[in-house]
PDB file of C-alpha atoms in Angstrom:
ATOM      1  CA  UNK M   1       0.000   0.000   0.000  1.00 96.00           C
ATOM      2  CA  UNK M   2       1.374   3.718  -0.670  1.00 97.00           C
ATOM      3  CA  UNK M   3       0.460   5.955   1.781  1.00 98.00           C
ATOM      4  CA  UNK M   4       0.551   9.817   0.521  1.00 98.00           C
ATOM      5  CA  UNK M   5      -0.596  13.133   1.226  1.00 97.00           C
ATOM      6  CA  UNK M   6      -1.960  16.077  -0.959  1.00 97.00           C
ATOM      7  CA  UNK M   7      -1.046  18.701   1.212  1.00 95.00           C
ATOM      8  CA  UNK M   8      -2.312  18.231   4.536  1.00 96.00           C
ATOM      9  CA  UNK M   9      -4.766  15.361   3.607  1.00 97.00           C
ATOM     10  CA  UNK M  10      -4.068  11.978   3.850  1.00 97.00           C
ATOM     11  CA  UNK M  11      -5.036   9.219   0.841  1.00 98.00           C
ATOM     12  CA  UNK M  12      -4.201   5.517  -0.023  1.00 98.00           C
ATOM     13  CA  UNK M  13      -3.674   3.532  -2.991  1.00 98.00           C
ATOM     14  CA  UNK M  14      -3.033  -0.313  -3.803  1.00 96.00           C
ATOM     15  CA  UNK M  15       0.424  -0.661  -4.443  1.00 95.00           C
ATOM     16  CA  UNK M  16       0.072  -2.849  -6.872  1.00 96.00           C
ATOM     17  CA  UNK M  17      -2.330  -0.215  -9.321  1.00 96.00           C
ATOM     18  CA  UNK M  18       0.771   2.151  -9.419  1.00 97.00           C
ATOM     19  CA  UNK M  19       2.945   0.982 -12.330  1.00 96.00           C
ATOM     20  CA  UNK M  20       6.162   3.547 -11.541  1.00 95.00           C
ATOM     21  CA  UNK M  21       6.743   6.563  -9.780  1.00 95.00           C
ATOM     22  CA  UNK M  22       7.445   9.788 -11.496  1.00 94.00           C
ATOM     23  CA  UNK M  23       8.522  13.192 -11.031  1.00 93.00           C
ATOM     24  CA  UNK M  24       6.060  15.635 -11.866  1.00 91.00           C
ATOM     25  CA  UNK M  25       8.355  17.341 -14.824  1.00 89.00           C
ATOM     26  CA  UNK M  26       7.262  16.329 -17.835  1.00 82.00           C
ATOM     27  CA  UNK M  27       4.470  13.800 -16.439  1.00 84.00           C
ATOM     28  CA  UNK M  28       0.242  15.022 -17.231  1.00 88.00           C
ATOM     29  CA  UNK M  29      -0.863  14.427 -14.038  1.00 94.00           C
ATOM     30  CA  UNK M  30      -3.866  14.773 -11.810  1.00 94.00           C
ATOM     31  CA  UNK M  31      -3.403  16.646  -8.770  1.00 96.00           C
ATOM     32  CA  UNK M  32      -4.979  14.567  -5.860  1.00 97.00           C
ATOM     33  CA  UNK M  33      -5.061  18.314  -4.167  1.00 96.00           C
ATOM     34  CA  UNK M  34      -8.246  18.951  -6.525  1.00 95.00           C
ATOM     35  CA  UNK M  35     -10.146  16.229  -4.318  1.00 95.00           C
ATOM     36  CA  UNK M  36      -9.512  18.379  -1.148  1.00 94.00           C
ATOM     37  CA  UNK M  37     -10.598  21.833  -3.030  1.00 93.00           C
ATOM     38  CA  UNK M  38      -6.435  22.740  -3.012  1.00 94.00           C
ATOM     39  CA  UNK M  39      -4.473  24.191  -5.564  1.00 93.00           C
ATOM     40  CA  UNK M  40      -2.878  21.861  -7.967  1.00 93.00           C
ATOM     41  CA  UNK M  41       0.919  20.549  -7.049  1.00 92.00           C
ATOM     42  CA  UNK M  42       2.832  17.568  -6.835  1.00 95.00           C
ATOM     43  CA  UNK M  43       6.125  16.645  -5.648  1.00 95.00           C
ATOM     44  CA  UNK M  44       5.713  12.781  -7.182  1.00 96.00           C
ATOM     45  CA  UNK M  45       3.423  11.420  -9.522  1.00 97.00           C
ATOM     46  CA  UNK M  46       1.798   7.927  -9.515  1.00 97.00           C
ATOM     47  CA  UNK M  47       1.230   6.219 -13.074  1.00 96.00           C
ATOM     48  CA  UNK M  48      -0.837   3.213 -13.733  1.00 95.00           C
ATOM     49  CA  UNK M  49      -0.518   0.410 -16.328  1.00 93.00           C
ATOM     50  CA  UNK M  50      -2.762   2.391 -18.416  1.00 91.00           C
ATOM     51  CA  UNK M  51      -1.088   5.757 -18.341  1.00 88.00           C
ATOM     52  CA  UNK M  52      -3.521   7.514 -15.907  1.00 90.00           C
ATOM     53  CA  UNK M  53      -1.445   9.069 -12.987  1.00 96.00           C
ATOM     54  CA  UNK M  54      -2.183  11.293 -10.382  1.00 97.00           C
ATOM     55  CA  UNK M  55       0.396  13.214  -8.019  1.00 97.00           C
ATOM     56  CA  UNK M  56       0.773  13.785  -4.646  1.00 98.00           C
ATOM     57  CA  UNK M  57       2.671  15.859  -2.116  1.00 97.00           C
ATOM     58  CA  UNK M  58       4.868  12.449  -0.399  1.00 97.00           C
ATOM     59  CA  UNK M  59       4.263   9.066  -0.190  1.00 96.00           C
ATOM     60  CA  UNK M  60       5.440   5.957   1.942  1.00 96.00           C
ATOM     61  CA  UNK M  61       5.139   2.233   1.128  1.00 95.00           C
ATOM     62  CA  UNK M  62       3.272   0.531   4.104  1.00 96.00           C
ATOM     63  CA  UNK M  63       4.361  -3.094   3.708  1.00 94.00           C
ATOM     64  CA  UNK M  64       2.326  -4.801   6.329  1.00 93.00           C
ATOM     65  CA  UNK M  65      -1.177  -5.665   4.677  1.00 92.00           C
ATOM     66  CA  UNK M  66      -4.540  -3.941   6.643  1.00 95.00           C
ATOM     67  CA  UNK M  67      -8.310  -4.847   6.607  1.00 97.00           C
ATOM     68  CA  UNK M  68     -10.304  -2.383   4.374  1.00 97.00           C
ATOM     69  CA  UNK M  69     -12.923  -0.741   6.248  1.00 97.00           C
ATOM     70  CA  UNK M  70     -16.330  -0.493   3.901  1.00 97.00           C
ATOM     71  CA  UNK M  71     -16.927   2.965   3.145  1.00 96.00           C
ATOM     72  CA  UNK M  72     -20.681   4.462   2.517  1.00 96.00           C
ATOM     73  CA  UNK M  73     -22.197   4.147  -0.550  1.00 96.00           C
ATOM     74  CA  UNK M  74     -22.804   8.188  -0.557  1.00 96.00           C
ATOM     75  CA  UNK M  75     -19.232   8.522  -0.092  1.00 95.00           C
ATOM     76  CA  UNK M  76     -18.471   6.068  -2.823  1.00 96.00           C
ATOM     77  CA  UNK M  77     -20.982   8.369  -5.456  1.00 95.00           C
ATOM     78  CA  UNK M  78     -19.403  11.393  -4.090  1.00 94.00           C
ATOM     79  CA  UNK M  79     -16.291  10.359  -5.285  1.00 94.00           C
ATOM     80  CA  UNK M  80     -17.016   8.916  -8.663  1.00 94.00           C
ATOM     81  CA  UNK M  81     -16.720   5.530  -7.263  1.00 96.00           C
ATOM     82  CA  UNK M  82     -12.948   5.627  -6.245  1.00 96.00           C
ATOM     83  CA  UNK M  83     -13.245   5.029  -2.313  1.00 98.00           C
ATOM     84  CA  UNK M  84     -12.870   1.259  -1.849  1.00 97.00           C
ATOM     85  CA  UNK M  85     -12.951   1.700   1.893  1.00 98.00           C
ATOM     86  CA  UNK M  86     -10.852   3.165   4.484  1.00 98.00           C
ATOM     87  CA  UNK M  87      -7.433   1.574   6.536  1.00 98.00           C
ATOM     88  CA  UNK M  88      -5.940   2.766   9.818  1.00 97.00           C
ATOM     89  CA  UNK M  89      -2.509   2.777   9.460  1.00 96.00           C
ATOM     90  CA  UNK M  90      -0.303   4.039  12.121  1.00 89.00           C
ATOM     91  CA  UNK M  91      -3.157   4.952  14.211  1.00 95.00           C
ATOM     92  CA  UNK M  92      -4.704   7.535  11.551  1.00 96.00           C
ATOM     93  CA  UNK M  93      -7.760   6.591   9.116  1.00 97.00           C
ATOM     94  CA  UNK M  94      -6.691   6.677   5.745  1.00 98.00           C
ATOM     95  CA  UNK M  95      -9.264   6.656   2.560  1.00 98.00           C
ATOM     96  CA  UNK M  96      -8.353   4.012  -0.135  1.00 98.00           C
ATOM     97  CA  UNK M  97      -8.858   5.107  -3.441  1.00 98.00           C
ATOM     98  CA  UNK M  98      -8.262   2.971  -6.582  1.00 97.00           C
ATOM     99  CA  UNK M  99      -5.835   4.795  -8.836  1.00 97.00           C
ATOM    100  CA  UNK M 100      -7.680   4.838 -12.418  1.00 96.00           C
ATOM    101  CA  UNK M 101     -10.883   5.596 -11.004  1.00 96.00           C
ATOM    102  CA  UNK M 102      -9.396   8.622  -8.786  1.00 97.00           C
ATOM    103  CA  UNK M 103      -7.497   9.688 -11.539  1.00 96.00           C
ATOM    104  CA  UNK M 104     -10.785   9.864 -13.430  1.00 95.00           C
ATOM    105  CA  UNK M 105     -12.601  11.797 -10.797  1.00 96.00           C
ATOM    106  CA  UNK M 106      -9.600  14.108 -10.295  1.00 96.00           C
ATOM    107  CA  UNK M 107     -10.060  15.186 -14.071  1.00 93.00           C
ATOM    108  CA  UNK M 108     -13.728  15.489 -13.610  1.00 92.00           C
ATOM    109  CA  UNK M 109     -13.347  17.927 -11.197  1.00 87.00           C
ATOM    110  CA  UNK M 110     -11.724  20.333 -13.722  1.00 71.00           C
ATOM    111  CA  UNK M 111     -14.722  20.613 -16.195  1.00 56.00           C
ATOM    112  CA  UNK M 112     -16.875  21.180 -13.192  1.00 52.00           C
ATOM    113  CA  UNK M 113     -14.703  24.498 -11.983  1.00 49.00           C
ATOM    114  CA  UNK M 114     -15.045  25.586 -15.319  1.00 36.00           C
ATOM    115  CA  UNK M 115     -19.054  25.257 -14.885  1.00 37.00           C
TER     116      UNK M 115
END
């Protein structure tokens, strides 16, 4: 599991979604600020199998595997159906996202500043 923040926010992802591990020069990336109203930014960017990638402020791999809390369905629909669930890791609750689907949403939230 990677553990990372978007600025003050904490967010998780399957490790095993996240293809490499980028720098943000070069990379098109979805801020994971934009879920958390923030200004866009990125210190590393992760990229999935099929090119999708979304950054974030720092990460950490947490090697030791976790239950997955369920997470409500409104919270699931309010997020374009990227929460799987939640995981307390080091005593803090952490929202697992899947990385394709949160890169999705992440995008989706652009058009809908524009509205």
């Amino acid at each position: 599991m990677l553990l990372c923040h978007a600025g003050p926010h904490r967010i998780a992802f399957h490790a095993h979604e996240v293809a490499s591990i980028a720098s943000p020069e070069g990379v098109s990336a979805a801020s994971a600020r934009r879920a958390f109203q923030a200004p866009d930014g990125a210190s590393r960017v992760l990229v999935s199998s099929s090119g999708g990638a979304v950054g974030v402020d720092t990460l950490e791999i947490e090697a030791e595997p976790h239950p997955v809390l369920p997470a409500p369905p409104l919270a699931v629909r309010v997020s374009g159906g990227s929460l799987q669930g939640f995981v307390v890791v080091q005593g803090k609750l952490w929202p697992l996202v899947g990385l394709v689907d949160f890169e999705r949403f992440l995008r989706g939230l652009v058009g809908e500043e524009a509205a």
